[in-house]
PDB file of C-alpha atoms in Angstrom:
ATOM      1  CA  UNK A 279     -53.737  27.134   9.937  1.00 46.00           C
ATOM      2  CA  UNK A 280     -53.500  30.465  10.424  1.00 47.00           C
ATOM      3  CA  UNK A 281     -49.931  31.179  12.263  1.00 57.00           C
ATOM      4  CA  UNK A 282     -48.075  28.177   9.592  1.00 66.00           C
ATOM      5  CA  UNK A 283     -47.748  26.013  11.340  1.00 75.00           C
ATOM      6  CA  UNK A 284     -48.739  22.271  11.188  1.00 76.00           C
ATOM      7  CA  UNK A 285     -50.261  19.690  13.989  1.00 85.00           C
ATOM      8  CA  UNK A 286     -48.437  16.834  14.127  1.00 82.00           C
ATOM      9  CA  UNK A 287     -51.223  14.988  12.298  1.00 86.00           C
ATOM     10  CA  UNK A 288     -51.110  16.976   9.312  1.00 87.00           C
ATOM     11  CA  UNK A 289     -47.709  16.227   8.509  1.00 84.00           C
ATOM     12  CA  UNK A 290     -47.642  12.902   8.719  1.00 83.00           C
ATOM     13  CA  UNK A 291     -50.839  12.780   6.711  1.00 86.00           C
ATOM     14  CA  UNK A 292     -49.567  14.935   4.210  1.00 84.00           C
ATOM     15  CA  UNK A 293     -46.639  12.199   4.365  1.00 78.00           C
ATOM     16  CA  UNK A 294     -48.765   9.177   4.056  1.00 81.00           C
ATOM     17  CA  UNK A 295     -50.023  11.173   0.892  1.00 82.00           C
ATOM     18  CA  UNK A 296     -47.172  11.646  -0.390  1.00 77.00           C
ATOM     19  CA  UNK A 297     -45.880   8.539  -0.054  1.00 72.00           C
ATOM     20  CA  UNK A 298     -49.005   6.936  -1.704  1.00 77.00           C
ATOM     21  CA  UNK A 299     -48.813   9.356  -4.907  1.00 78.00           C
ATOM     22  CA  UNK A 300     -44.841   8.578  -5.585  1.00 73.00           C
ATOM     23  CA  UNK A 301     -43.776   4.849  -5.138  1.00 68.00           C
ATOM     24  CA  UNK A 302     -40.269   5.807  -6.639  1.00 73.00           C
ATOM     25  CA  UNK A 303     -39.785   8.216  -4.166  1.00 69.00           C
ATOM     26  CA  UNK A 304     -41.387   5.693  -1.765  1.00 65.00           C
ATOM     27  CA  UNK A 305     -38.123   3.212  -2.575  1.00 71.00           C
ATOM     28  CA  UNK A 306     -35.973   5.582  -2.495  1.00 72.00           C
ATOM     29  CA  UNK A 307     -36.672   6.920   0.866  1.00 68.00           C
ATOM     30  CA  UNK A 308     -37.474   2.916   2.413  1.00 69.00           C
ATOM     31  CA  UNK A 309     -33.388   2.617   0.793  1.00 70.00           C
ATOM     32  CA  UNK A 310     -32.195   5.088   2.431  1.00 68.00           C
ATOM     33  CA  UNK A 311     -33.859   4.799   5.657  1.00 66.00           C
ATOM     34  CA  UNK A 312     -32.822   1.224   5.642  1.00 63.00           C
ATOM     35  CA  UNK A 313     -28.925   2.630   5.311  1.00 66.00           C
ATOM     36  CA  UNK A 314     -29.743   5.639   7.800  1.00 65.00           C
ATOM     37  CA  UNK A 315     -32.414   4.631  10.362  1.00 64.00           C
ATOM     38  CA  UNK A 316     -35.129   6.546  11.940  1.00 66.00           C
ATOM     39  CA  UNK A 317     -35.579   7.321  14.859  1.00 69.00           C
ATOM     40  CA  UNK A 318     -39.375   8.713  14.191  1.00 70.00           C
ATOM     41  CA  UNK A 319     -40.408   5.199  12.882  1.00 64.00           C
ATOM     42  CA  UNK A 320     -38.276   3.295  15.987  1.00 67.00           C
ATOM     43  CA  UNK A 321     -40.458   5.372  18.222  1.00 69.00           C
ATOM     44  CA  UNK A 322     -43.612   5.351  16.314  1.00 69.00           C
ATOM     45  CA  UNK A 323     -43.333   1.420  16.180  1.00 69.00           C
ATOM     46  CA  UNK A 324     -42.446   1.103  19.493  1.00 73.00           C
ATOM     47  CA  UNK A 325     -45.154   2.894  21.395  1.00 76.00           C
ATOM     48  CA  UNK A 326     -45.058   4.763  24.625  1.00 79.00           C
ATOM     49  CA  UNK A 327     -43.932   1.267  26.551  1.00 84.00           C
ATOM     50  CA  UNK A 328     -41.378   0.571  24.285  1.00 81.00           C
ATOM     51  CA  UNK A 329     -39.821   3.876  24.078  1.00 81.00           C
ATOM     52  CA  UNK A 330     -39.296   4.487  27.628  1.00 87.00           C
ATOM     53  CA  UNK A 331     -37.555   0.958  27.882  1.00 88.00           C
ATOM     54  CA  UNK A 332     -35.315   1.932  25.137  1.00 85.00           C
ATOM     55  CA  UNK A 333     -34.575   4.973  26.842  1.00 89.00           C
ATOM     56  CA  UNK A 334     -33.854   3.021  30.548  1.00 94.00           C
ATOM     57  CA  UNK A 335     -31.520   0.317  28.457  1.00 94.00           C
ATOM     58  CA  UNK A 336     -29.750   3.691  27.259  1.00 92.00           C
ATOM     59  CA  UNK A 337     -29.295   5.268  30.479  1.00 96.00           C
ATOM     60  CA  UNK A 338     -27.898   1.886  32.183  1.00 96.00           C
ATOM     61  CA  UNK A 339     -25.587   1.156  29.398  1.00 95.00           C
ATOM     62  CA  UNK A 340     -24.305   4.489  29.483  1.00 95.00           C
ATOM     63  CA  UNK A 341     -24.011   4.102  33.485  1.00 95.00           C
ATOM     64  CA  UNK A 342     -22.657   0.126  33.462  1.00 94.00           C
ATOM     65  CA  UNK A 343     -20.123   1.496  30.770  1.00 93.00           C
ATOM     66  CA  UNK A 344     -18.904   4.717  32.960  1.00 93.00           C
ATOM     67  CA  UNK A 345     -18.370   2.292  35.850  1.00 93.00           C
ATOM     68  CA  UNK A 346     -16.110  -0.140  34.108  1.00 90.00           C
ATOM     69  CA  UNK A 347     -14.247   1.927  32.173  1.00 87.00           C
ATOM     70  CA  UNK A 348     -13.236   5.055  33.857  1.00 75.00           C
TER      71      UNK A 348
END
């Protein structure tokens, strides 16, 4: 690409790549994302549907919570 930078797509193929040519580093990061989270792969495996509920579940915690304990 001309202006640098990348679609979406090519980064996360150039990920996938990467993460095919270095299993070590594949470990590594599947520890540490294990310890960490995140949140690209939540929303990835959630989908569109899921996301939004996530997102509605946040918003009426937070509003349940500022009700109760104000």
């Amino acid at each position: 690409m001309s202006n640098g930078k990348e679609s979406p797509q090519r980064r996360e193929r150039l990920r996938q790549e990467e993460l095919k040519d270095n299993p070590t580093g594949n470990m590594n990061d599947a520890y540490n994302r294990s310890q960490n989270g995140s949140l690209v792969d939540l929303v990835g495996g959630l989908g569109w549907r899921g996301t939004g509920i996530l997102i509605l579940v946040l918003i009426f915690g937070f509003i349940i919570f500022s009700i109760f304990f104000r």
